[in-house]
XYZ file of C-alpha atoms in Angstrom:
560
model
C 26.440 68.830 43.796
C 27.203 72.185 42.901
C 28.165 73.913 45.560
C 27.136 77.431 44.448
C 23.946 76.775 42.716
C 22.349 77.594 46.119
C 22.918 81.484 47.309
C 22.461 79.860 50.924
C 25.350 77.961 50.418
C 27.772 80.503 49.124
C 29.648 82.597 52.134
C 30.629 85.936 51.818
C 33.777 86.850 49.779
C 35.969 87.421 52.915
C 38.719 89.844 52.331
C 42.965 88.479 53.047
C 45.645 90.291 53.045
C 49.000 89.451 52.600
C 52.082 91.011 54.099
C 55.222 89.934 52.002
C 57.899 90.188 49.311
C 56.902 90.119 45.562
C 58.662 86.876 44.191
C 59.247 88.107 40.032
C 58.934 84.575 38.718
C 55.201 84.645 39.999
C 55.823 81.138 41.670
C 56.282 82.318 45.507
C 55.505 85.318 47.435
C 53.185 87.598 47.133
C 52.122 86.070 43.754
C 51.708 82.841 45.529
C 49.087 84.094 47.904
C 47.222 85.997 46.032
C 46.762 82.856 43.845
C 45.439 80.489 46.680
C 43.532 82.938 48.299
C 41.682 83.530 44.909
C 41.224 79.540 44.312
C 39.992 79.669 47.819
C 37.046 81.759 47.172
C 38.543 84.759 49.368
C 39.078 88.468 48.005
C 43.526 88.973 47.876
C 45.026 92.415 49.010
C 48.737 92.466 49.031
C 51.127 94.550 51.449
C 54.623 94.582 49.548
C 57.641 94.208 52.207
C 60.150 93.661 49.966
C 61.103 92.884 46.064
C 63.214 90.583 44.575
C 64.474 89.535 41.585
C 64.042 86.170 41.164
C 63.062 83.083 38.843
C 62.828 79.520 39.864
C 66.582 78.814 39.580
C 67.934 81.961 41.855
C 67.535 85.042 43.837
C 69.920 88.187 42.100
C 68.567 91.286 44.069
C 66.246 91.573 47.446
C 65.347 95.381 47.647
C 62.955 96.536 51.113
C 60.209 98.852 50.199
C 60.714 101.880 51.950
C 58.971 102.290 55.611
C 56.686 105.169 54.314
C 55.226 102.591 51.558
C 54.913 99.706 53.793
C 52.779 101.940 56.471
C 51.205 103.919 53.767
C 50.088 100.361 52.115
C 48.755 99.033 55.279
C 46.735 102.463 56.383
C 45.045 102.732 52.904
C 43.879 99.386 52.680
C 43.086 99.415 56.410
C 40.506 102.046 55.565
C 38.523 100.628 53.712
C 39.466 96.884 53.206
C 40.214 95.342 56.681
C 40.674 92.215 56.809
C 39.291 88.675 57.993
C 42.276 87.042 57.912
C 46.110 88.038 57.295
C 49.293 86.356 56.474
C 52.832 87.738 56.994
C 55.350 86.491 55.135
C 58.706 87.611 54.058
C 59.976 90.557 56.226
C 63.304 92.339 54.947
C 65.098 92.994 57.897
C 64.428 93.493 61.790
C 63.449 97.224 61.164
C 60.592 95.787 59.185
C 59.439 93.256 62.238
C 59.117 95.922 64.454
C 57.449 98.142 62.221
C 54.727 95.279 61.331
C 54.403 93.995 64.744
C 53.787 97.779 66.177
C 51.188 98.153 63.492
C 49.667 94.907 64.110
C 49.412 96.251 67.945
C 47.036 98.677 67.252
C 45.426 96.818 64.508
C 44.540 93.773 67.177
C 42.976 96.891 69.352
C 40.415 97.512 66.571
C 39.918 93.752 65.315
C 40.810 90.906 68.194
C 39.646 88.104 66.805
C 41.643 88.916 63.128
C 43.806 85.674 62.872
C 47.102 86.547 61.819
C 49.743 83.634 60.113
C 53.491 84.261 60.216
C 55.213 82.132 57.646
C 58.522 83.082 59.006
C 60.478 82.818 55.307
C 64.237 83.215 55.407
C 65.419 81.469 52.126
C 64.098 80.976 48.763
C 62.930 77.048 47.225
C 66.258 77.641 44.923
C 68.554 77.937 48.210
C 69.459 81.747 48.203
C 68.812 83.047 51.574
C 66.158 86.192 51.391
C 66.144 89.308 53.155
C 69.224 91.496 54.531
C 72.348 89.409 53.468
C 74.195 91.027 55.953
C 72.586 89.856 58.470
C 72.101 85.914 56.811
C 74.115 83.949 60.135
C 71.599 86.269 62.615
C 68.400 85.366 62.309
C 65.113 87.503 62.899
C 63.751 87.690 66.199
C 60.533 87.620 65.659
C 59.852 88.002 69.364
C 58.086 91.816 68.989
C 55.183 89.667 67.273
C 54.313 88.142 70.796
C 50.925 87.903 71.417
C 49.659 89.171 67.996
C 49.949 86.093 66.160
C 47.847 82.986 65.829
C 50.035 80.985 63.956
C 53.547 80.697 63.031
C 54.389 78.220 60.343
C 58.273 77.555 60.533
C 59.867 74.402 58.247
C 62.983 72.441 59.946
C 65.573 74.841 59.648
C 63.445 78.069 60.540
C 62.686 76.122 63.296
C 66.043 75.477 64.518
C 67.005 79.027 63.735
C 64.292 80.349 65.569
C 64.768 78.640 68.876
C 68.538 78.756 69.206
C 69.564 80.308 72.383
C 71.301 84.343 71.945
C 74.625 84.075 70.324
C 74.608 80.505 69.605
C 74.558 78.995 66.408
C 71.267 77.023 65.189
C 71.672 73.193 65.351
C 70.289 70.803 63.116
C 66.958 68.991 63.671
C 67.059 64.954 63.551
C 64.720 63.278 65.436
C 61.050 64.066 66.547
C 62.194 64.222 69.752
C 64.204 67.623 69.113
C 61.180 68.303 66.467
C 58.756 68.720 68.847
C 60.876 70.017 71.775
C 61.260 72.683 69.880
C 58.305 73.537 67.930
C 56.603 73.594 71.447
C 59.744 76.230 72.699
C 58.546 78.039 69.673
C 54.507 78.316 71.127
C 56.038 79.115 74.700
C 58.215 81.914 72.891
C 55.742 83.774 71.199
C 52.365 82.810 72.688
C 50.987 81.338 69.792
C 50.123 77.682 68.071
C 53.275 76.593 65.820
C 52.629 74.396 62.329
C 56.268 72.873 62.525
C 56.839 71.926 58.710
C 58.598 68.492 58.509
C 58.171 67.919 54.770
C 62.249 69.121 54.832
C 62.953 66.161 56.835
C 62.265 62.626 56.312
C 62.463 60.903 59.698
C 62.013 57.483 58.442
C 65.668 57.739 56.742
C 66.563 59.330 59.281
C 66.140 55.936 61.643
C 67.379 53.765 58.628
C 70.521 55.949 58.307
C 71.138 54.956 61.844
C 69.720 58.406 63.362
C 67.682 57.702 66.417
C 64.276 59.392 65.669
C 62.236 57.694 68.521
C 60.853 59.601 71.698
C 58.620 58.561 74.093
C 55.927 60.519 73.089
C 55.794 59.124 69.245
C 53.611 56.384 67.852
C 56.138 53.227 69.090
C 54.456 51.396 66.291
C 54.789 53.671 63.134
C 53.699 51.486 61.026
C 49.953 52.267 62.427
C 49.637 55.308 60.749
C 51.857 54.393 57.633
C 50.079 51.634 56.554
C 45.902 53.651 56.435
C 48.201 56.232 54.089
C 50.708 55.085 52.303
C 51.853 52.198 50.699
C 55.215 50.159 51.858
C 57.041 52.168 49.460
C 55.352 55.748 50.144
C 57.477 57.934 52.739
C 55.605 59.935 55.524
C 55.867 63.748 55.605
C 54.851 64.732 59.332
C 53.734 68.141 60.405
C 53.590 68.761 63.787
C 50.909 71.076 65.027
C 51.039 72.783 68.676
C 47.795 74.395 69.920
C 47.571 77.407 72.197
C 44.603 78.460 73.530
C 42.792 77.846 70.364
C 38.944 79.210 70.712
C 35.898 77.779 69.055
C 36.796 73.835 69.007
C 36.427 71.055 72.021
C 38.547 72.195 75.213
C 40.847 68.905 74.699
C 42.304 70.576 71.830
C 42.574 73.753 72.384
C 46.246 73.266 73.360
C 46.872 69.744 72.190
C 49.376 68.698 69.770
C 48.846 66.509 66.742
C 51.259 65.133 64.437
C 49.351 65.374 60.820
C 50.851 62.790 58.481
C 50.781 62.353 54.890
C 52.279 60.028 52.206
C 55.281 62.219 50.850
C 54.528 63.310 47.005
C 57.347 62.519 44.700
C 57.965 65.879 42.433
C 60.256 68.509 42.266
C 57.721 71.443 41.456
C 57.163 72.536 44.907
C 57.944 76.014 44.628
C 56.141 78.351 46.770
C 54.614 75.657 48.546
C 55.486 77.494 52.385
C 53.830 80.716 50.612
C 50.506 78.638 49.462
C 50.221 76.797 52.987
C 50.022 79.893 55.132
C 48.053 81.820 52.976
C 45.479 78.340 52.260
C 45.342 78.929 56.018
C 44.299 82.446 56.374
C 41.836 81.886 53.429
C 40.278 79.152 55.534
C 40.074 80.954 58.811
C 38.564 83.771 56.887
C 35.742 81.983 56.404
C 35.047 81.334 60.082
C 36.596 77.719 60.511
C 38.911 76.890 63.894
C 42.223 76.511 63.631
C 42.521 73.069 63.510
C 40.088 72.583 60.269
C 41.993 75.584 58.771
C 45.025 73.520 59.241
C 44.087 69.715 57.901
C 42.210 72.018 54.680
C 45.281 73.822 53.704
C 47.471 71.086 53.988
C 44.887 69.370 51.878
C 45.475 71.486 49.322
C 49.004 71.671 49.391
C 48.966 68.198 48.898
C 46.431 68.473 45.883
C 48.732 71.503 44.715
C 52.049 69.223 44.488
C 50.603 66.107 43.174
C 49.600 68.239 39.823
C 52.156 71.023 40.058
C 54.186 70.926 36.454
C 57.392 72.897 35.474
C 57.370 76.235 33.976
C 61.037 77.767 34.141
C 64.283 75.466 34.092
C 63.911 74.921 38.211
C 61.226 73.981 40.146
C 57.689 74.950 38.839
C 54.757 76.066 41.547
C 52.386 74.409 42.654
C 49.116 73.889 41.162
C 45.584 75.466 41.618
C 42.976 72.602 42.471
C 40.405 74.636 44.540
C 38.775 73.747 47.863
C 40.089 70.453 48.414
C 37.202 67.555 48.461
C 39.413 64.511 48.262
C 39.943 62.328 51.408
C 42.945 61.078 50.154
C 44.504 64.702 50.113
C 43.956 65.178 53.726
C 46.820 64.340 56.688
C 46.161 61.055 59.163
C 45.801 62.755 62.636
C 47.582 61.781 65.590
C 47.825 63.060 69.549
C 50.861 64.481 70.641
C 51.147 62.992 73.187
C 49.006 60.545 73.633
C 45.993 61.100 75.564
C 43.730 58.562 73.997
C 42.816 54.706 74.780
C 42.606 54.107 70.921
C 45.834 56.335 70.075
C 47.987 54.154 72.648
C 46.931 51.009 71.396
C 46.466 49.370 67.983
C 42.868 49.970 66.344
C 42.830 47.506 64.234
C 39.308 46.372 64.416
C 38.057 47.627 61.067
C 35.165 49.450 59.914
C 32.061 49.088 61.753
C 28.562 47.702 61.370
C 27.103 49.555 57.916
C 23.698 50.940 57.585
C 21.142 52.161 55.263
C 22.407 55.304 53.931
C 19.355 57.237 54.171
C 17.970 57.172 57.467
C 15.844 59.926 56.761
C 14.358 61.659 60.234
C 16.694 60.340 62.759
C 15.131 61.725 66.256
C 17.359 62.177 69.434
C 15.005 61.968 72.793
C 15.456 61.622 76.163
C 12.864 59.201 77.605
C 11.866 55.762 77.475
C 8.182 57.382 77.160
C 8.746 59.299 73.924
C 10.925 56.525 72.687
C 8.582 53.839 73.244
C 5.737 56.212 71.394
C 7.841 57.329 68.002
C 8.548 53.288 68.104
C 5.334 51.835 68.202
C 4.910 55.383 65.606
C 7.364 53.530 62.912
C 10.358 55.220 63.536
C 12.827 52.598 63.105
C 16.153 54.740 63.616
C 16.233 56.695 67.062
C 18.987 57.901 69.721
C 18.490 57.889 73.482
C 20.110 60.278 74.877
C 20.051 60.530 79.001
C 20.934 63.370 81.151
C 22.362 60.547 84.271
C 23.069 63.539 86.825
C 20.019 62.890 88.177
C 20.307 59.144 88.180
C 22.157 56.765 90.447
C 24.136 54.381 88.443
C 21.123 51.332 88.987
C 18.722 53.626 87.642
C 20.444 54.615 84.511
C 20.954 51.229 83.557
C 17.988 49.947 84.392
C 16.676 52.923 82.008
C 18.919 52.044 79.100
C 18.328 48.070 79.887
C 14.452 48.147 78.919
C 15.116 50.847 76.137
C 17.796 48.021 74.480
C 14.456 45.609 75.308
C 12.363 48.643 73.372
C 14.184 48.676 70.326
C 14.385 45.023 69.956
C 10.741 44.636 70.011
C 10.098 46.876 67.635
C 13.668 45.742 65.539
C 14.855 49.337 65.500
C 18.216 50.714 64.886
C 18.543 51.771 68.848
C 21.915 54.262 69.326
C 22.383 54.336 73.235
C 24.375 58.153 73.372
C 27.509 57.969 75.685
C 26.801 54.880 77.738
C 28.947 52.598 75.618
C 29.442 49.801 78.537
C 26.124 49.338 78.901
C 25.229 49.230 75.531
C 27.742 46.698 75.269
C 26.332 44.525 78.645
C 22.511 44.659 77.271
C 22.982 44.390 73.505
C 21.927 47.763 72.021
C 21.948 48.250 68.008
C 24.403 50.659 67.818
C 26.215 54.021 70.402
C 26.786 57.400 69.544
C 29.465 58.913 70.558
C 30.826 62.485 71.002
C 34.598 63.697 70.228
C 35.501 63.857 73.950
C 34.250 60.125 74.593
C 36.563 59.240 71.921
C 39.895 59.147 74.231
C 38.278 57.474 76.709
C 35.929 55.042 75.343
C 37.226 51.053 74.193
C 36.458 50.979 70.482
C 37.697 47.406 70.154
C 35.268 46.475 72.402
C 32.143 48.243 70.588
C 33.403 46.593 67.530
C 33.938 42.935 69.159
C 30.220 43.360 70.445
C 28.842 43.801 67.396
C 27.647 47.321 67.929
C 27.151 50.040 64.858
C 28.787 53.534 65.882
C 27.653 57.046 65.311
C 30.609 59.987 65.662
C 29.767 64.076 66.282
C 32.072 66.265 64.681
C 32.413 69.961 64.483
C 34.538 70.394 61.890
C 37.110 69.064 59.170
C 39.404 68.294 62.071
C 37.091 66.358 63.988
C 35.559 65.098 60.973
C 39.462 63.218 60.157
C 39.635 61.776 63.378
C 35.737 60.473 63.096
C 36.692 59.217 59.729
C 39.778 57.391 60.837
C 37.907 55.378 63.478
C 35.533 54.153 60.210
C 32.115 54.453 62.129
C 28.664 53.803 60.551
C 27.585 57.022 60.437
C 28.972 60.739 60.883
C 26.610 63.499 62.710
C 27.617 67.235 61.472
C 26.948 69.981 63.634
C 25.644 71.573 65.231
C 24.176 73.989 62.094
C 22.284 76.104 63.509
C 21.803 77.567 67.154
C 20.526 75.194 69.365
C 19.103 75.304 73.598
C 19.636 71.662 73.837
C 23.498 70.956 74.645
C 25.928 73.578 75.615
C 28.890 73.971 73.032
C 32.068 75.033 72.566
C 31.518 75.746 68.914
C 29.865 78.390 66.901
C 26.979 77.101 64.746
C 28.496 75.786 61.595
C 25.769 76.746 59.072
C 24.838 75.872 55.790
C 28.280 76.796 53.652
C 30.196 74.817 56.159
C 27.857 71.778 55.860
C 27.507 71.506 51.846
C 31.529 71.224 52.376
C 31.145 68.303 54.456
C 28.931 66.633 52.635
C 31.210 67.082 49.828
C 33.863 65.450 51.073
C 32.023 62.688 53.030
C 29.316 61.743 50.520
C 30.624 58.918 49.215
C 31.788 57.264 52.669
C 29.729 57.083 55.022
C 25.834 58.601 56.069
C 25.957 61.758 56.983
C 23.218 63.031 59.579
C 22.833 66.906 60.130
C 22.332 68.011 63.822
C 21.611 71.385 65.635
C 18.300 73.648 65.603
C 16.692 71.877 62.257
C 13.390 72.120 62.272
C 10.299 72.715 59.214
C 11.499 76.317 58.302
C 14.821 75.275 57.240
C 14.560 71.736 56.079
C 14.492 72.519 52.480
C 17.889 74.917 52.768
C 19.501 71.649 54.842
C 18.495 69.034 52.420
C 20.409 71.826 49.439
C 23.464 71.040 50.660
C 23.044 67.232 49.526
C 22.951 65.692 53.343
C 20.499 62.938 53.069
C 19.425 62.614 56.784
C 18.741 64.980 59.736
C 18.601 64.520 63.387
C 15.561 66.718 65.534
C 15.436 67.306 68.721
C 13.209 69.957 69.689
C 11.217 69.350 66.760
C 10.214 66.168 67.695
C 10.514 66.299 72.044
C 8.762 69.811 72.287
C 6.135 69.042 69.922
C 2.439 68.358 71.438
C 1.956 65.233 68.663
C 5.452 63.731 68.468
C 4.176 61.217 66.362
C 1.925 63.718 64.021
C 5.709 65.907 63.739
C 7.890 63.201 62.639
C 5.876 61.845 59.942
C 4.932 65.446 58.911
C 8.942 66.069 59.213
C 9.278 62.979 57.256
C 6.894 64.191 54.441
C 8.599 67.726 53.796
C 12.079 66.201 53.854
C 11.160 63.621 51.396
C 9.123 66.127 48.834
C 12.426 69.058 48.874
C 14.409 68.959 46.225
């Protein structure tokens, strides 16, 4: 599939800027993000800090714009070009923090909900430090950008730098232990989720060199997540990503912390490749995605970017251009920091679950044993039961869930019970759905041991990883378009959003569309190349449940 053959499924050009130094040898810099935001499908306006003289083998002159032309740059564009997204990069000297971060002040006045990424860049790929040599053993405080940023994106040694206490010299990272101590000092410091980079710091060699890289709030068993990425001989790079007070995704992660892990990728061309992460980010949060999926998408294609990046100069070469990343294997394992799920503290090693037809078609959600009992004895042979218990004592509700089980047998339907996985279990259902919340709480080994298929919701790309990495039978995306039916933390996803998800998930697993999809936009849902839907209202609200699915059925059969 195409995705722009559709004019439904093409989003806005949204406009990012950048805020940083012009690197000369077009591999870094400013040159850098203009060339991922571009890939990215976003529209590139650059705010020169500084500009060097550089190629890929060294850094001869760094020379600060003046502070008329940086403010002058940012009014103009302001004017008529504001942003959706920006990204900060390199800033000369502390004059030029303060001068950004008081502009950004009144910016955040005008436009609140602007993300703003600080890639906090203090030396060149080649080694040479950057900015006001002068000042090279005092680092930046970057303390005036409190409050103003989403996202600061520091590797190992920024890091360290950035969270040594006043007048003390920076000590050196080791284990994950200090890693994360400090990358969450670093959220505390400035108010803001941190991307620690760790792709500077191998921790694995670091515990066969005799370095203690353990902590109690690591996987103990590493070789979980190394062995669904890498192979024996593959190396893990691991990110560490600290939330804070992250709007638009599930309340559990708004401040969690997840280690995002991915085999390391053997090249020396990785020039530029802080530059292309932060600004891959902005690009994606332009477009309206959470944090999170902004996160796992750029780091997708940094990943992408480095395993094709070639030389162009005698030192390292940049990274490649590969577009919106739709590769699995380019995107990070996720992991809890800490751990706050049953299946993150234990070993999931129960496989992939039960498989099903890939086209389910019509998949209804309902909410009695009335309507399910009707759209059974109807032909519907996949349907989800999904109870409201509040009103229920605990006998009732499984009493309720006991004879739908007895239902769907009868009539040898794929039955999902929604939530209720114990019960399911006790009374045989077909399959349970589950949402992302359930997921910490809820004993996937036992599903699996009972025999049980599993449906996952996601919201996202981040969600969508962590459904993925559980290997259900099917995936529900959502929701896509408003819907009265389930309160949500979430903004509708829509249609762009979707035909990206399908993308990436086509070829793994059925993929069922949720949220406000009903006759007038069935044909613009099936564009995106989903092959199955869930209704709710469509079917539950309808006088002739019965008379709507199969008329449901016929108009998502006959689109295109």
């Amino acid at each position: 599939m195409t995705l722009t053959k559709d004019i439904s499924l093409v989003a806005p050009k949204p406009i990012v800027w950048t805020i940083a130094g012009s690197d000369s040898g077009g591999g870094a810099g400013i040159q850098a993000d203009l060339a991922t935001i571009n890939d990215l499908g976003g529209h590139g306006c650059s705010v020169i800090t500084t500009l060097t003289a550089q190629s890929s083998v060294a850094v001869e002159l760094v020379e600060p714009v003046s502070e008329a032309m940086l403010l002058t740059q940012l009014s103009t564009l302001l004017a008529d070009l504001p942003p959706q997204a920006i990204k900060i990069g390199l800033l000369a000297n502390q004059q030029q923090v303060h001068l950004v971060a008081d502009w950004l002040a009144g910016f955040k006045t005008q436009f609140p909900l602007a993300p703003v990424i600080l890639d906090p860049v203090m030396v060149a790929s080649c080694g040479d430090e950057l900015g006001d040599k002068s000042t090279a053993n005092k680092p930046l405080d970057f303390a005036p950008f409190k409050g103003l940023i989403s996202l600061i994106t520091p590797n190992v040694q920024e890091l360290a730098r950035l969270t040594v206490a006043t007048n003390k010299q920076a000590s050196p990272i080791h284990t994950k232990a200090e890693f994360a101590a400090a990358a969450m000092q670093l959220s505390a410091q400035l108010a803001c989720s941190v991307l620690a980079k760790g792709g500077d710091i191998d921790f694995a060699a670091q515990a066969s060199a005799g370095i203690n890289t353990s902590d109690a709030l690591s996987d103990p068993k590493s070789d979980i997540t190394s062995h669904r990425i890498a192979t024996e001989n593959q190396r893990l790079a691991e990110d560490l990503l600290i939330c804070h007070q992250v709007t638009g995704c599930s309340p559990l992660d708004a401040n969690g912390g997840f280690w995002l892990s991915s085999a390391r990728i053997n090249t020396r061309h990785n020039h530029g490749s802080g530059c292309t992460l932060s600004s891959a980010i902005a690009s994606v949060l332009a477009f309206g995605f959470v944090l999170q999926d902004a996160v796992v998408v750029a780091k997708a294609y940094v990943n992408q970017g480095l395993t094709y990046a070639v030389g162009i100069g005698q030192g390292p070469g940049p990274l490649a251009r590969t577009a919106w990343p739709h590769s699995l294997m380019a995107y990070p394992y996720v992991t809890s920091y800490p751990k706050n799920s049953l299946n993150e503290s234990s070993d999931l090693q129960c496989g992939a679950f039960k498989r099903l037809d890939p086209d389910l078609g019509i998949y209804p959600v309902v909410d009695n044993l009335l309507l399910l009992e009707q759209l059974l004895a109807g032909g519907v042979k996949t349907v989800q039961l999904r109870i409201k218990s509040n009103a229920l004592t605990s006998d009732e509700l499984e009493a309720q869930i006991q004879t739908a089980i007895a239902i769907g047998k009868h009539y040898d339907a794929q039955l999902f019970i929604n939530d209720h996985w114990q019960l399911a279990i006790k009374h045989g259902a077909f399959g349970v759905h589950l949402g992302q919340e359930d997921l910490a709480v809820t004993d996937l080994n036992a599903i699996h041991g009972a025999g049980l298929a599993l449906g996952i919701s996601s919201h996202g790309y981040f969600e969508l990883l962590r459904a993925h990495q559980h290997a259900p039978s099917y995936i529900a995306l959502g929701h896509i378009f408003p819907t009265t039916t389930k309160q949500m933390p979430s903004v509708p996803q829509g249609l762009f959003k979707l035909a990206h998800y399908v993308e990436l998930l086509k070829a793994h697993y059925p993929l069922v569309a949720i949220g406000g999809i009903g006759p007038s936009n069935l044909a613009q849902v099936k564009a995106t190349g989903v092959s199955n839907i869930a209704v709710v209202r469509a079917i539950t609200e309808s006088s002739d449940p019965i008379m709507a699915f199969a008329e449901l059925t016929r108009a998502w059969e006959s689109s295109l």
